[in-house]
Amino acid sequence: DEGAFYSRNAAGDWTAYVGASLASVVTMIGANASFVVKVENQTTNTPIETGTISISELTNGSMKLGPDNSSIVIVEFSDMQCPFCRKFWYQSLANIKTEYIQTGKVQFIFRHLPLDVHPMAEKSAEALLCAKEEDKEWEMHDKIYLEQIRIGALGTVMYGSYELLKWANETGLNMTSFQTCLTSGKYTDEVAFDKQYAEKLGFSATPSFIIAKRDGSNIVPIVGTQMYATYNATINELLK
């Protein structure tokens, strides 16, 4: 499969790969980017060994769509300023919602993996959690991605606190409580916890996914934005 993702090499430098086969990326970079070597196996849908991941820990995110008793869970580790995460949102998530989440087959869990290369990623993640206090986390999630598309840049869109507050206001949030929440750093630790957990799983690129049976009997990691057919095929295989 061809994908799009960010990776970081041993020196800490970030690189974006778009439309490249992950096997070819491994060849280009070699062993200096240990994460990319891991990606080659992950995107071929090689299951993680059963028992190495706790499903209860994996699904311990605060942003969820779909029922708690679904047989399949999808966990996305994402960055709100990442263009490839944005691409997954407009290219595949709506189809996953219609076909699997709204039919009760899948629960989708959004967790945070803000990358250092994106200056507003961490604060945007906190903004989602502040919006959740008014049950508008998904509205804010969609708004942040939509406004980046409207700006028109194909890659990383640069924005700041002014835009984030403007988008929150347009989403209908109570601006007094939202701004107080955002400036207080109330959810800094929660975002950091998600990031540390993602890194514990071996993820350092966005978006990264785990698609799993809720009973933990089959756990499939996928790294990078893939075509919808990849998610579709993986989910259907686990539903058998």
Short mmCIF file of N, CA, C and O in Angstrom, two decimals, residues 6 11 21 25 38 45 49 52 54-55 68 99 106 131 152 162 167 169 179-180 184 190 207 211 221 226:
data_model
loop_
_atom_site.label_atom_id
_atom_site.label_comp_id
_atom_site.label_asym_id
_atom_site.label_seq_id
_atom_site.Cartn_x
_atom_site.Cartn_y
_atom_site.Cartn_z
N TYR A 6 4.54 11.12 8.60
CA TYR A 6 5.77 11.72 9.07
C TYR A 6 6.58 10.66 9.79
O TYR A 6 6.03 9.81 10.50
N ALA A 11 18.54 11.10 14.44
CA ALA A 11 19.03 12.42 14.80
C ALA A 11 17.91 13.35 15.25
O ALA A 11 18.15 14.49 15.64
N SER A 21 5.76 3.85 -1.38
CA SER A 21 5.55 2.57 -0.72
C SER A 21 6.48 2.54 0.48
O SER A 21 7.61 3.02 0.44
N VAL A 25 10.56 3.33 1.26
CA VAL A 25 11.06 4.27 2.25
C VAL A 25 12.13 3.61 3.12
O VAL A 25 13.15 4.20 3.43
N LYS A 38 10.03 -0.42 11.45
CA LYS A 38 8.86 -1.00 12.08
C LYS A 38 7.62 -0.82 11.22
O LYS A 38 6.79 -1.70 11.15
N ASN A 45 -0.20 -5.15 7.73
CA ASN A 45 -1.23 -5.73 8.58
C ASN A 45 -0.77 -6.98 9.32
O ASN A 45 -1.51 -7.92 9.50
N GLU A 49 1.58 -9.62 18.51
CA GLU A 49 1.42 -10.85 19.28
C GLU A 49 0.35 -10.66 20.35
O GLU A 49 0.35 -9.68 21.10
N THR A 52 0.29 -8.74 24.12
CA THR A 52 1.32 -7.71 24.31
C THR A 52 0.71 -6.33 24.52
O THR A 52 1.41 -5.42 24.94
N SER A 54 -2.71 -4.28 26.23
CA SER A 54 -3.93 -4.33 27.02
C SER A 54 -5.01 -3.55 26.28
O SER A 54 -4.85 -2.35 26.02
N ILE A 55 -6.11 -4.20 25.95
CA ILE A 55 -7.21 -3.52 25.25
C ILE A 55 -7.81 -2.42 26.12
O ILE A 55 -8.18 -1.36 25.63
N ASP A 68 -19.67 1.00 23.26
CA ASP A 68 -18.63 0.37 24.08
C ASP A 68 -18.62 -1.15 23.94
O ASP A 68 -17.66 -1.80 24.39
N GLU A 99 -20.34 2.96 7.56
CA GLU A 99 -20.38 1.51 7.36
C GLU A 99 -20.21 0.72 8.65
O GLU A 99 -20.77 -0.37 8.79
N VAL A 106 -18.14 -1.09 15.09
CA VAL A 106 -16.83 -0.53 15.44
C VAL A 106 -17.01 0.63 16.40
O VAL A 106 -17.95 1.43 16.27
N ALA A 131 -13.24 21.52 24.55
CA ALA A 131 -14.54 21.48 23.88
C ALA A 131 -15.39 20.32 24.37
O ALA A 131 -16.63 20.41 24.40
N GLY A 152 -6.29 26.37 2.30
CA GLY A 152 -5.88 25.98 0.96
C GLY A 152 -4.52 25.34 0.83
O GLY A 152 -4.14 24.94 -0.27
N TYR A 162 -5.02 32.75 17.82
CA TYR A 162 -6.13 33.59 17.34
C TYR A 162 -7.11 32.76 16.52
O TYR A 162 -8.33 32.82 16.74
N TRP A 167 -12.14 29.71 15.67
CA TRP A 167 -12.83 28.49 15.28
C TRP A 167 -13.71 27.96 16.41
O TRP A 167 -14.80 27.44 16.19
N ASN A 169 -15.16 29.79 18.69
CA ASN A 169 -16.32 30.67 18.74
C ASN A 169 -17.33 30.30 17.65
O ASN A 169 -18.55 30.24 17.91
N GLN A 179 -11.76 29.58 26.80
CA GLN A 179 -10.47 30.27 26.85
C GLN A 179 -9.79 30.05 28.20
O GLN A 179 -8.57 29.86 28.27
N THR A 180 -10.57 30.05 29.26
CA THR A 180 -10.01 29.77 30.59
C THR A 180 -9.41 28.38 30.63
O THR A 180 -8.30 28.17 31.15
N SER A 184 -5.29 27.57 30.84
CA SER A 184 -4.90 27.01 32.15
C SER A 184 -3.97 25.81 32.04
O SER A 184 -3.31 25.44 33.01
N GLU A 190 -3.02 15.14 30.15
CA GLU A 190 -3.74 14.09 29.42
C GLU A 190 -3.19 13.92 28.01
O GLU A 190 -3.02 12.80 27.52
N PRO A 207 -0.73 9.82 10.83
CA PRO A 207 -1.52 9.13 11.84
C PRO A 207 -1.04 7.70 12.02
O PRO A 207 -0.49 7.09 11.10
N ILE A 211 -6.19 -1.37 14.82
CA ILE A 211 -7.52 -1.96 14.62
C ILE A 211 -7.48 -3.32 15.29
O ILE A 211 -6.60 -4.14 15.00
N PRO A 221 -1.75 -3.16 13.67
CA PRO A 221 -1.35 -1.76 13.56
C PRO A 221 -1.22 -1.33 12.10
O PRO A 221 -0.81 -2.10 11.25
N GLN A 226 -3.80 5.64 4.65
CA GLN A 226 -3.98 4.65 3.60
C GLN A 226 -5.28 4.94 2.83
O GLN A 226 -6.10 5.74 3.28
#
